[in-house]
Amino acid sequence: MRRLRAWKQIWLGRFFSCVSLKFTMANTILVGAQWGDEGKGKIIDVLTERADIVVRTQGGNNAGHTVLIGKQKYVLHLVPSGILRRGKKCVIGNGVVIDPPALVEEIEGLKRLGVRVDGNLFISETAHIVLPYHRLLDEQREARKGKNKIGTTKRGIGPAYADKAARTGLRMIDLVDAGRFAELLRDRIRENNEVLKAFGAKALSFAKVHAIYREAGDKLRRFVTNTVVMLNEAVRRGKDILFEGAQGTFLDIDHGTYPFVTSSNTTAGGACTGSGVPPNRMHKVIGVMKAYTTRVGEGPFPTESVEIGDMLHALGREFGATTGRPRRCGWFDSVVTRQAVMINGIDELAVTNLDGLDTLERIKVCVGYRHGSKLYAHVPNDGRVLKECQPVYEEFQGWQCPTNKARSWQDLPVRARRYLEAIAELSGSRLSIVSVGPDREETIFL
Ligand code: GDP
Ligand code: IMO
Ligand code: MG
């Protein structure tokens, strides 16, 4: 009886702590509203100041999140961008696929730059790992597709998620258990060597792979924990958690321009499944979008424009943070961002790279698509139709002056304000942040 009362007290305590914290907690999901590289890293870094914990919940080292602090540039692939703020806890959640040697390299690179990782980084026991056969299969499949290739980052992301779904994946919990890892890896290499042989590729040596991964496992062991319990405990204590999305809405495996997508749920729901924090503990969704549009890799891109691409590349902008490939560039597409607002439930918008448009005399915004006699206000699911869609544009006058010194809404030229108001309204959400340069300071809060 006494024990029952004690339990009751604990649970009632928990219940009341949740009720009383309801109005103070702000667990925020941040997603890309376009095709990735929207400037999520920069916005995460800015918002981390107010967060206790930053969590990556999907994707792998296909992501490249750039943060500029003063003169120092950091590019993060697996470690949450929050690591750059002293004392913030960072979690790589269960929904991420981790390439262990690549993660070790990233951690060591951060340490060389004076970033404190130990004590601040936590890795989920149940996150799946990327193995060399995933990378090789990614390469082989792309090569076989020829001109129909996806243009992947060749980081093995698709094959790693395929193994997860096929229930043949290896997880961090396996990697850090020496005996179990050797046994599972031997079996997986044997099977995957058969597949590699069928592709005409070289077979992998178990001994070599094992040695590299064992070493990485030994270095990562101290970070590996039950992050689901840890995060839910943090939720209970009213900590503010920021969920750092990777990629963008139209690279989502379900909602993107399939098959030219990545292999995870990049949309807001992925933050729940990829962390174990339930939907009713989330409070806000922020969508990050560029003031124009970019895309790396193949696939339909209705507003693609050589003119804007040449202009941005000549400025040394829009080269991929992971692969260095020049990004395809185009005008702002509000059909895409409106759909992103719908799918993710975006409450607030952060617009980045406004300064990229500073020199233009006229700026186009796509407000719908035309396909033959049909008008589309949403992105058609048929990829062949989307490829043939012609954008319907509205034109805005450019402001033709630098915006990177603006620190408040009033500092912005009137034409830039009109443009921002228009793209937020067309997207159907509230503008809350404008970024006018890559640095932390180059940010306007509305
Ligand atoms: P992410 O993958 O969404 O984090 O974006 P990336 O880091 O791959 O690409 C965004 C690029 O834009 C990076 O080079 C950032 O440093 C840069 N960036 C972000 N916001 C701004 C901005 O407002 N102005 C300028 N000039 N660059 C920005
Ligand atoms: P961040 O987080 C932009 C693209 C690739 C390719 C497709 C599939 O920096 O925004 P994958 O290697 O995932 O199988 O490639 O997805 N892609 C990205 N594009 N930003 C990213 O991440 C991306 N991650 C993957 O270019 O078209
Ligand atoms: Mg990127």
Coordinates of C-alpha atoms and ligand atoms in Angstrom, one line a residue:
M1 CA 0.0 0.0 0.0
R2 CA 2.8 2.4 1.0
R3 CA 4.6 1.5 -2.2
L4 CA 1.5 2.2 -4.3
R5 CA 1.1 5.6 -2.6
A6 CA 4.8 6.4 -3.4
W7 CA 4.3 5.5 -7.0
K8 CA 1.1 7.6 -7.2
Q9 CA 3.0 10.5 -5.8
I10 CA 5.7 10.2 -8.4
W11 CA 3.2 10.0 -11.3
L12 CA 1.0 12.8 -9.9
G13 CA 4.2 14.9 -9.6
R14 CA 5.0 14.1 -13.2
F15 CA 1.5 15.0 -14.3
F16 CA 1.5 18.3 -12.5
S17 CA 5.0 19.2 -13.6
C18 CA 3.8 18.7 -17.2
V19 CA 0.6 20.7 -16.7
S20 CA 2.4 23.6 -15.1
L21 CA 5.2 23.6 -17.7
K22 CA 2.8 23.5 -20.6
F23 CA 2.9 27.2 -21.2
T24 CA 6.6 27.7 -20.8
M25 CA 8.0 24.9 -22.8
A26 CA 8.9 25.5 -26.4
N27 CA 10.0 22.5 -28.3
T28 CA 10.6 23.6 -31.8
I29 CA 10.9 21.6 -35.0
L30 CA 13.0 23.4 -37.6
V31 CA 12.6 22.1 -41.2
G32 CA 13.8 23.1 -44.7
A33 CA 10.8 24.3 -46.8
Q34 CA 12.5 23.7 -50.2
W35 CA 15.1 21.2 -51.5
G36 CA 17.6 21.5 -48.7
D37 CA 20.5 24.0 -48.1
E38 CA 18.0 26.7 -47.0
G39 CA 20.4 27.9 -44.4
K40 CA 19.1 25.7 -41.6
G41 CA 22.5 25.5 -39.9
K42 CA 22.7 29.3 -39.6
I43 CA 19.2 29.6 -38.2
I44 CA 19.7 26.7 -35.8
D45 CA 22.8 28.4 -34.5
V46 CA 21.0 31.6 -33.9
L47 CA 18.0 29.9 -32.2
T48 CA 20.3 27.6 -30.1
E49 CA 21.0 30.5 -27.8
R50 CA 17.5 30.0 -26.4
A51 CA 17.5 26.2 -26.4
D52 CA 18.8 23.7 -23.9
I53 CA 19.1 20.7 -26.3
V54 CA 19.5 20.4 -30.1
V55 CA 18.5 17.1 -31.7
R56 CA 19.2 15.7 -35.2
T57 CA 16.4 13.3 -36.0
Q58 CA 16.9 12.0 -39.6
G59 CA 19.3 11.9 -42.5
G60 CA 23.0 11.3 -42.2
N61 CA 26.2 12.9 -43.4
N62 CA 24.5 13.7 -46.7
A63 CA 23.6 16.9 -44.8
G64 CA 26.0 19.9 -44.7
H65 CA 25.0 22.7 -42.4
T66 CA 27.2 25.8 -42.5
V67 CA 27.6 28.1 -39.5
L68 CA 29.8 31.2 -39.7
I69 CA 31.0 32.7 -36.4
G70 CA 33.2 35.7 -37.0
K71 CA 35.8 34.5 -39.5
Q72 CA 35.5 30.8 -38.6
K73 CA 33.4 28.6 -40.8
Y74 CA 32.1 25.3 -39.5
V75 CA 30.4 22.7 -41.7
L76 CA 28.4 20.1 -39.7
H77 CA 27.3 16.8 -41.2
L78 CA 26.1 14.6 -38.4
V79 CA 26.7 16.6 -35.2
P80 CA 23.9 19.0 -34.4
S81 CA 24.8 22.6 -35.1
G82 CA 24.0 23.4 -31.5
I83 CA 27.4 22.0 -30.5
L84 CA 29.0 25.4 -31.4
R85 CA 27.2 27.1 -28.4
R86 CA 29.0 26.3 -25.2
G87 CA 27.2 24.0 -22.8
K88 CA 24.3 23.1 -25.1
K89 CA 23.5 19.4 -25.1
C90 CA 23.4 17.8 -28.6
V91 CA 21.7 14.6 -29.5
I92 CA 22.0 12.4 -32.6
G93 CA 18.6 10.7 -32.5
N94 CA 17.5 7.2 -33.4
G95 CA 16.2 8.3 -36.9
V96 CA 19.7 9.3 -38.1
V97 CA 21.9 7.0 -40.1
I98 CA 25.5 7.3 -38.8
D99 CA 28.7 6.6 -40.7
P100 CA 30.9 5.9 -37.6
P101 CA 34.3 6.7 -39.1
A102 CA 32.9 9.9 -40.7
L103 CA 31.4 10.9 -37.3
V104 CA 34.8 10.3 -35.5
E105 CA 36.5 12.5 -38.1
E106 CA 33.8 15.2 -37.7
I107 CA 34.2 15.2 -33.9
E108 CA 38.0 15.3 -34.1
G109 CA 37.8 18.2 -36.6
L110 CA 35.5 20.1 -34.2
K111 CA 37.8 19.4 -31.3
R112 CA 40.8 20.8 -33.3
L113 CA 38.8 24.0 -33.7
G114 CA 38.3 24.2 -29.9
V115 CA 34.7 23.0 -29.8
R116 CA 33.9 21.1 -26.6
V117 CA 32.2 17.8 -27.6
D118 CA 32.7 15.5 -24.6
G119 CA 29.9 15.8 -22.2
N120 CA 27.7 17.6 -24.7
L121 CA 27.1 15.0 -27.4
F122 CA 24.8 12.0 -27.0
I123 CA 24.2 9.4 -29.7
S124 CA 21.2 7.1 -29.8
E125 CA 21.8 3.4 -29.2
T126 CA 19.2 2.6 -31.9
A127 CA 20.5 4.8 -34.7
H128 CA 21.4 2.7 -37.7
I129 CA 25.0 2.7 -39.0
V130 CA 26.2 3.3 -42.6
L131 CA 28.7 0.6 -43.7
P132 CA 31.1 0.6 -46.7
Y133 CA 28.8 -1.7 -48.7
H134 CA 26.0 1.0 -48.4
R135 CA 28.4 3.6 -50.0
L136 CA 29.5 1.2 -52.7
L137 CA 25.9 0.2 -53.5
D138 CA 24.9 3.9 -53.6
E139 CA 27.7 4.5 -56.2
Q140 CA 26.9 1.4 -58.2
R141 CA 23.2 2.1 -58.4
E142 CA 23.8 5.7 -59.5
A143 CA 26.3 4.6 -62.1
R144 CA 23.8 2.0 -63.5
K145 CA 21.0 4.6 -63.7
G146 CA 23.2 6.7 -66.1
K147 CA 21.3 9.8 -67.2
N148 CA 18.4 8.9 -64.9
K149 CA 20.6 9.1 -61.8
I150 CA 19.3 10.8 -58.6
G151 CA 22.5 12.7 -58.1
T152 CA 23.0 11.4 -54.5
T153 CA 25.7 12.5 -52.2
K154 CA 27.1 8.9 -52.5
R155 CA 27.2 8.7 -48.7
G156 CA 25.3 5.4 -48.7
I157 CA 22.2 7.0 -47.2
G158 CA 19.6 5.2 -49.4
P159 CA 21.0 1.7 -48.9
A160 CA 21.4 2.2 -45.2
Y161 CA 17.7 3.2 -44.8
A162 CA 16.8 0.3 -47.1
D163 CA 18.6 -2.1 -44.7
K164 CA 16.8 -0.5 -41.8
A165 CA 13.4 -1.1 -43.4
A166 CA 14.4 -4.6 -44.4
R167 CA 15.5 -5.3 -40.8
T168 CA 19.0 -6.2 -41.9
G169 CA 20.6 -3.0 -40.5
L170 CA 23.3 -2.7 -37.8
R171 CA 22.8 -0.2 -35.0
M172 CA 25.0 1.8 -32.7
I173 CA 24.1 -0.6 -29.9
D174 CA 25.6 -3.4 -32.0
L175 CA 28.7 -1.4 -33.0
V176 CA 29.7 -0.8 -29.3
D177 CA 29.4 -4.5 -28.4
A178 CA 32.6 -6.0 -29.8
G179 CA 31.5 -9.6 -29.9
R180 CA 28.0 -9.0 -31.4
F181 CA 29.4 -6.5 -33.9
A182 CA 31.9 -9.0 -35.4
E183 CA 29.3 -11.7 -35.7
L184 CA 26.7 -9.5 -37.4
L185 CA 29.2 -7.7 -39.6
R186 CA 30.6 -11.0 -40.9
D187 CA 27.2 -12.1 -41.9
R188 CA 26.2 -8.8 -43.6
I189 CA 29.5 -8.5 -45.5
R190 CA 29.1 -12.1 -46.8
E191 CA 25.6 -11.3 -48.2
N192 CA 26.5 -7.8 -49.5
N193 CA 29.6 -9.1 -51.3
E194 CA 27.3 -11.3 -53.3
V195 CA 25.3 -8.2 -54.3
L196 CA 28.5 -6.2 -55.0
K197 CA 29.8 -9.1 -57.2
A198 CA 26.5 -9.0 -59.2
F199 CA 27.2 -5.3 -59.9
G200 CA 30.7 -6.2 -61.0
A201 CA 32.2 -4.3 -58.0
K202 CA 35.1 -5.5 -55.8
A203 CA 34.2 -7.5 -52.7
L204 CA 34.9 -6.1 -49.2
S205 CA 37.3 -7.6 -46.8
F206 CA 35.7 -8.3 -43.4
A207 CA 39.0 -7.9 -41.6
K208 CA 39.6 -4.4 -43.0
V209 CA 36.1 -3.1 -42.4
H210 CA 35.9 -4.7 -39.0
A211 CA 39.2 -3.0 -37.9
I212 CA 38.1 0.5 -39.1
Y213 CA 34.6 0.2 -37.5
R214 CA 35.9 -1.3 -34.2
E215 CA 38.2 1.6 -33.8
A216 CA 35.4 4.1 -34.5
G217 CA 33.1 2.1 -32.2
D218 CA 35.7 2.4 -29.4
K219 CA 35.9 6.1 -29.9
L220 CA 32.1 6.6 -30.0
R221 CA 31.1 4.3 -27.1
R222 CA 31.2 7.0 -24.5
F223 CA 28.6 9.1 -26.3
V224 CA 26.1 6.2 -26.9
T225 CA 23.1 6.1 -24.7
N226 CA 19.3 5.8 -24.5
T227 CA 18.4 9.2 -26.0
V228 CA 14.7 8.5 -26.1
V229 CA 14.6 8.2 -22.3
M230 CA 17.0 11.1 -22.0
L231 CA 14.9 13.4 -24.2
N232 CA 11.6 12.5 -22.6
E233 CA 13.1 13.2 -19.2
A234 CA 14.2 16.6 -20.5
V235 CA 10.7 17.3 -21.8
R236 CA 9.3 16.4 -18.4
R237 CA 11.7 18.9 -16.7
G238 CA 10.6 21.6 -19.1
K239 CA 13.8 21.9 -21.1
D240 CA 13.6 23.7 -24.5
I241 CA 14.5 21.4 -27.3
L242 CA 15.3 22.3 -30.8
F243 CA 14.9 19.6 -33.5
E244 CA 17.3 20.3 -36.3
G245 CA 15.9 19.1 -39.6
A246 CA 18.2 18.0 -42.4
Q247 CA 17.5 18.2 -46.1
G248 CA 14.2 19.8 -47.1
T249 CA 10.5 19.1 -47.6
F250 CA 10.8 18.2 -51.3
L251 CA 13.6 15.7 -50.6
D252 CA 11.2 13.8 -48.2
I253 CA 10.8 10.1 -49.1
D254 CA 7.0 10.4 -48.9
H255 CA 6.3 14.1 -49.8
G256 CA 9.2 15.0 -52.1
T257 CA 9.7 14.8 -55.8
Y258 CA 10.1 11.0 -55.8
P259 CA 12.4 9.3 -56.8
F260 CA 14.6 12.4 -56.7
V261 CA 14.5 12.5 -53.0
T262 CA 16.6 11.3 -50.0
S263 CA 15.5 8.3 -48.0
S264 CA 14.2 9.8 -44.8
N265 CA 11.2 11.8 -43.6
T266 CA 12.6 15.3 -43.7
T267 CA 9.2 16.8 -42.8
A268 CA 8.1 17.7 -39.3
G269 CA 6.7 14.2 -38.4
G270 CA 10.2 12.9 -38.8
A271 CA 11.3 14.8 -35.7
C272 CA 8.9 12.7 -33.6
T273 CA 9.8 9.3 -35.0
G274 CA 13.4 10.2 -35.2
S275 CA 13.7 11.2 -31.6
G276 CA 11.0 9.4 -29.6
V277 CA 9.5 12.7 -28.5
P278 CA 5.7 12.5 -29.0
P279 CA 3.8 14.9 -31.3
N280 CA 1.8 16.4 -28.3
R281 CA 5.1 17.6 -26.8
M282 CA 6.0 19.7 -29.8
H283 CA 5.1 23.3 -29.7
K284 CA 6.2 25.1 -32.8
V285 CA 7.4 24.4 -36.3
I286 CA 9.7 26.8 -38.0
G287 CA 10.3 26.6 -41.8
V288 CA 13.5 27.9 -43.3
M289 CA 13.5 29.0 -46.9
K290 CA 15.8 30.9 -49.1
A291 CA 14.6 34.2 -50.7
Y292 CA 15.1 32.3 -53.9
T293 CA 15.3 28.5 -54.6
T294 CA 18.2 26.1 -55.0
R295 CA 18.5 22.4 -55.5
V296 CA 21.5 20.0 -55.7
G297 CA 21.2 16.8 -57.6
E298 CA 18.8 15.8 -60.3
G299 CA 15.0 16.1 -60.4
P300 CA 12.3 18.6 -61.4
F301 CA 12.8 22.2 -60.6
P302 CA 10.2 24.4 -62.3
T303 CA 11.7 27.8 -61.5
E304 CA 15.3 26.9 -62.4
S305 CA 17.0 29.9 -64.0
V306 CA 20.4 30.1 -65.6
E307 CA 20.4 33.9 -65.1
I308 CA 20.1 33.8 -61.3
G309 CA 22.4 30.7 -61.1
D310 CA 25.2 32.5 -63.0
M311 CA 24.8 35.6 -60.9
L312 CA 25.0 33.7 -57.6
H313 CA 27.9 31.4 -58.7
A314 CA 29.8 34.4 -59.9
L315 CA 29.6 35.8 -56.4
G316 CA 31.1 32.5 -55.1
R317 CA 27.7 31.4 -53.6
E318 CA 25.7 28.3 -53.9
F319 CA 28.2 25.5 -53.9
G320 CA 27.2 22.4 -52.0
A321 CA 28.5 22.2 -48.4
T322 CA 28.9 18.4 -48.6
T323 CA 29.9 17.6 -52.2
G324 CA 31.1 21.0 -53.4
R325 CA 28.8 20.7 -56.5
P326 CA 27.4 23.9 -57.8
R327 CA 23.7 24.2 -56.7
R328 CA 21.0 24.6 -59.3
C329 CA 19.4 28.0 -58.7
G330 CA 16.0 29.5 -59.5
W331 CA 13.4 32.1 -58.6
F332 CA 11.3 31.8 -55.4
D333 CA 8.6 29.2 -55.8
S334 CA 5.6 29.8 -53.6
V335 CA 3.8 26.7 -54.8
V336 CA 6.6 24.7 -53.2
T337 CA 6.7 26.7 -49.9
R338 CA 2.9 26.8 -49.6
Q339 CA 2.9 23.0 -49.8
A340 CA 5.7 22.9 -47.2
V341 CA 3.7 25.1 -44.9
M342 CA 0.8 22.7 -45.2
I343 CA 2.7 19.4 -44.8
N344 CA 4.9 20.6 -41.9
G345 CA 2.3 22.8 -40.2
I346 CA 4.9 25.7 -40.3
D347 CA 4.0 28.3 -37.7
E348 CA 6.8 30.7 -38.6
L349 CA 9.1 31.3 -41.5
A350 CA 12.8 32.2 -41.5
V351 CA 13.9 33.7 -44.8
T352 CA 17.6 33.4 -45.5
N353 CA 19.9 34.8 -48.2
L354 CA 17.8 37.9 -48.9
D355 CA 21.1 39.6 -49.7
G356 CA 21.6 37.2 -52.7
L357 CA 19.0 39.3 -54.5
D358 CA 20.4 42.7 -53.7
T359 CA 21.7 43.5 -57.2
L360 CA 18.7 42.5 -59.2
E361 CA 16.5 45.1 -61.0
R362 CA 13.5 42.8 -61.3
I363 CA 12.7 39.7 -59.2
K364 CA 10.3 36.9 -60.2
V365 CA 8.1 34.9 -57.8
C366 CA 6.3 31.8 -59.0
V367 CA 2.7 31.8 -57.9
G368 CA 1.4 28.8 -59.7
Y369 CA 2.2 26.2 -62.4
R370 CA 0.7 25.9 -65.9
H371 CA 0.6 22.5 -67.6
G372 CA -1.2 22.7 -70.9
S373 CA -4.6 24.3 -70.1
K374 CA -4.4 23.2 -66.5
L375 CA -3.3 25.5 -63.6
Y376 CA -1.8 24.0 -60.5
A377 CA -1.7 25.6 -57.1
H378 CA 0.0 22.6 -55.6
V379 CA 3.0 20.4 -56.7
P380 CA 1.6 17.7 -58.9
N381 CA 2.6 14.2 -57.8
D382 CA 3.3 13.0 -61.4
G383 CA 7.0 13.7 -61.9
R384 CA 6.6 13.9 -65.6
V385 CA 3.9 16.5 -65.3
L386 CA 5.9 18.5 -62.8
K387 CA 8.9 18.4 -65.2
E388 CA 6.8 20.0 -67.9
C389 CA 5.1 22.6 -65.7
Q390 CA 5.7 26.2 -66.6
P391 CA 5.9 28.6 -63.7
V392 CA 3.4 31.5 -63.6
Y393 CA 5.4 34.5 -62.4
E394 CA 4.6 37.7 -60.6
E395 CA 7.4 40.3 -60.8
F396 CA 8.7 42.6 -58.1
Q397 CA 11.0 45.6 -58.4
G398 CA 14.4 44.9 -56.9
W399 CA 15.8 47.2 -54.1
Q400 CA 19.3 47.3 -55.7
C401 CA 21.3 48.1 -52.6
P402 CA 23.1 46.0 -49.9
T403 CA 20.9 44.6 -47.1
N404 CA 23.6 42.9 -45.1
K405 CA 24.0 45.8 -42.7
A406 CA 20.3 45.8 -41.8
R407 CA 19.6 44.7 -38.2
S408 CA 15.9 45.6 -37.9
W409 CA 12.8 45.5 -40.2
Q410 CA 13.0 49.3 -40.6
D411 CA 16.6 49.1 -41.8
L412 CA 15.5 47.1 -44.8
P413 CA 14.7 48.9 -48.1
V414 CA 10.9 49.3 -48.6
R415 CA 11.0 47.1 -51.7
A416 CA 12.8 44.3 -49.8
R417 CA 10.1 44.5 -47.1
R418 CA 7.4 44.3 -49.8
Y419 CA 9.1 41.3 -51.3
L420 CA 9.4 39.5 -48.0
E421 CA 5.8 40.2 -47.0
A422 CA 4.7 38.9 -50.4
I423 CA 6.6 35.6 -50.2
A424 CA 5.5 35.0 -46.6
E425 CA 1.9 35.7 -47.6
L426 CA 2.0 33.5 -50.6
S427 CA 3.5 30.7 -48.6
G428 CA 0.8 31.1 -46.0
S429 CA 2.7 31.6 -42.8
R430 CA 4.1 34.3 -40.5
L431 CA 7.6 35.8 -41.2
S432 CA 9.6 35.8 -38.0
I433 CA 13.3 35.8 -39.0
V434 CA 15.1 37.4 -41.9
S435 CA 18.8 36.5 -42.6
V436 CA 20.9 39.0 -44.6
G437 CA 24.3 37.3 -44.3
P438 CA 25.9 34.0 -43.2
D439 CA 27.1 35.4 -39.8
R440 CA 25.1 35.1 -36.5
E441 CA 24.9 38.8 -36.3
E442 CA 23.4 39.2 -39.8
T443 CA 19.9 38.3 -38.6
I444 CA 16.7 40.3 -38.1
F445 CA 14.0 39.1 -35.7
L446 CA 10.5 40.4 -36.3
Ligands
GDP1 P1 21.7 24.1 -44.6 O1 22.1 22.8 -45.2 O2 20.2 24.4 -44.7 O3 22.2 24.3 -43.3 O4 22.4 25.2 -45.6 P2 23.9 25.2 -46.1 O5 24.8 25.5 -45.0 O6 24.2 23.9 -46.9 O7 23.8 26.3 -47.2 C1 23.4 27.6 -46.9 C2 24.5 28.5 -47.3 O8 24.0 29.8 -47.2 C3 25.7 28.5 -46.4 O9 26.8 28.8 -47.1 C4 25.4 29.6 -45.4 O10 26.6 30.1 -44.8 C5 24.8 30.6 -46.3 N1 23.8 31.5 -45.6 C6 22.8 31.3 -44.7 N2 22.1 32.3 -44.6 C7 22.6 33.3 -45.3 C8 22.3 34.7 -45.6 O11 21.3 35.2 -45.1 N3 23.1 35.3 -46.5 C9 24.2 34.8 -47.1 N4 24.9 35.5 -47.9 N5 24.5 33.5 -46.9 C10 23.8 32.8 -46.0
IMO2 P1 21.1 19.7 -46.0 O1 20.8 19.1 -44.7 C1 20.6 19.5 -50.3 C2 20.0 15.5 -52.1 C3 21.1 15.0 -53.0 C4 20.3 14.2 -54.0 C5 19.2 13.6 -53.1 C6 19.5 12.2 -52.6 O2 22.5 20.2 -46.1 O3 20.1 20.6 -46.5 P2 21.2 11.2 -50.8 O4 22.7 11.3 -50.7 O5 20.5 11.8 -49.6 O6 20.7 9.8 -51.1 O7 20.8 12.1 -52.1 O8 19.1 14.5 -52.0 N1 20.5 15.9 -50.7 C7 20.6 17.2 -50.3 N2 20.4 18.4 -51.0 N3 20.9 19.5 -49.0 C8 21.0 18.4 -48.3 O9 21.1 18.4 -47.0 C9 20.9 17.2 -49.0 N4 21.0 15.9 -48.6 C10 20.7 15.1 -49.7 O10 21.8 16.0 -53.6 O11 19.7 15.0 -54.9
MG3 MG 23.3 22.0 -46.6

